[in-house]
Amino acid sequence: EVQLVQSGGEVREPGESLKISCTASGYSFSNYWIAWLRQMPEKGLEWLGIIYPTDSDTRYSPSFQGQVTISADKSISTAYLQWSSLKASDTAIYYCARRSDGRSLDYWGQGTLVTVSS
Amino acid sequence: DIQMTQSPSTLSASIGDRVTITCRASQSISRWLAWYQQKPGKAPKLLIYTASSLESGVPSRFSGSGSGTAFTLTISSLQPDDFATYYCQHYNNYSPTYTFGQGTKLEI
């Protein structure tokens, strides 16, 4: 069974750094792109970027380039999303999702709530 | 950049109704479109890919159609479990990028 399990919710103050994770199981992690998406409170879905674990080829949405960093460790089947300096506007639920062979996103993590507040 | 626009933003319907949600692309995207269902507090769930292909395990009352710039998601007979928010999504076949519509909330 394919599963993506994300790390737990986080509370940080503005200016702090953060790294959240997405651990895959039930398939060959290296062979599928992993995407990260954001959902701000009561808002729609936004695509942040995507990584191919085999070679760490990473693409970012122009809206998020330079704002976040996506990485992966194929030895432990885990993808990461990180911030170097959080802002209150980063408060949101963040999802990871697997890009299917058909190019859509077929499996999703349960989401990680990131709260940034002083 | 390609923009995806859904309509309506909110749709009120009753059990047993046939409902249609529309998604329009700002330029032709062939059939590179997916539909997702999201319930409160849950991750989105893939329903339809490549405009009209039903994801495994999704009830057959869901169907998708369209190509180019105009697409629809139809639910043939609404069930209580279908009340949720629906998103269309364009995915680029040649580079792994994604664009979502703003969502349609289906209410009782």
XYZ file of C-alpha atoms in Angstrom, chain B residues 9-74:
66
model
C -17.406 29.027 -6.783
C -20.249 27.619 -4.708
C -22.963 25.224 -5.786
C -26.015 24.250 -3.761
C -27.626 20.940 -4.629
C -29.684 18.096 -3.192
C -29.241 14.366 -2.841
C -29.913 12.703 -6.178
C -29.212 15.830 -8.257
C -27.007 15.792 -11.326
C -24.387 18.513 -10.996
C -21.739 19.891 -13.306
C -18.668 21.949 -12.424
C -16.801 23.797 -15.154
C -13.092 24.544 -15.463
C -11.621 26.772 -18.153
C -7.970 27.167 -19.099
C -6.550 30.472 -20.350
C -5.013 28.605 -23.288
C -5.251 25.120 -24.723
C -3.993 22.395 -22.410
C -5.044 19.437 -24.562
C -6.403 16.923 -22.022
C -3.831 17.512 -19.286
C -6.384 18.063 -16.561
C -7.239 16.375 -13.287
C -10.067 16.766 -10.776
C -9.719 16.392 -7.012
C -12.182 16.194 -4.147
C -11.318 17.654 -0.754
C -13.316 17.268 2.418
C -12.776 19.486 5.476
C -9.641 18.571 7.377
C -8.572 16.002 4.794
C -6.051 15.842 1.982
C -7.336 16.121 -1.580
C -8.275 12.915 -3.376
C -7.692 12.310 -7.082
C -10.952 11.611 -8.955
C -10.245 12.094 -12.654
C -7.036 12.362 -14.678
C -6.323 13.120 -18.312
C -9.671 14.938 -18.389
C -11.889 11.846 -18.433
C -10.092 8.836 -16.919
C -11.610 7.656 -13.649
C -9.089 6.961 -10.913
C -9.253 3.458 -9.495
C -11.780 3.113 -6.698
C -13.717 6.277 -7.562
C -17.468 5.712 -7.990
C -18.736 5.694 -11.557
C -21.185 8.525 -10.827
C -18.183 10.831 -11.297
C -17.201 11.630 -14.863
C -15.040 14.168 -16.620
C -15.045 15.552 -20.131
C -13.512 18.232 -22.282
C -10.322 19.151 -24.072
C -8.478 22.269 -25.078
C -9.747 25.030 -22.831
C -13.102 23.801 -21.497
C -13.640 20.930 -19.093
C -16.424 19.626 -16.893
C -16.772 17.374 -13.875
C -20.197 15.761 -13.593
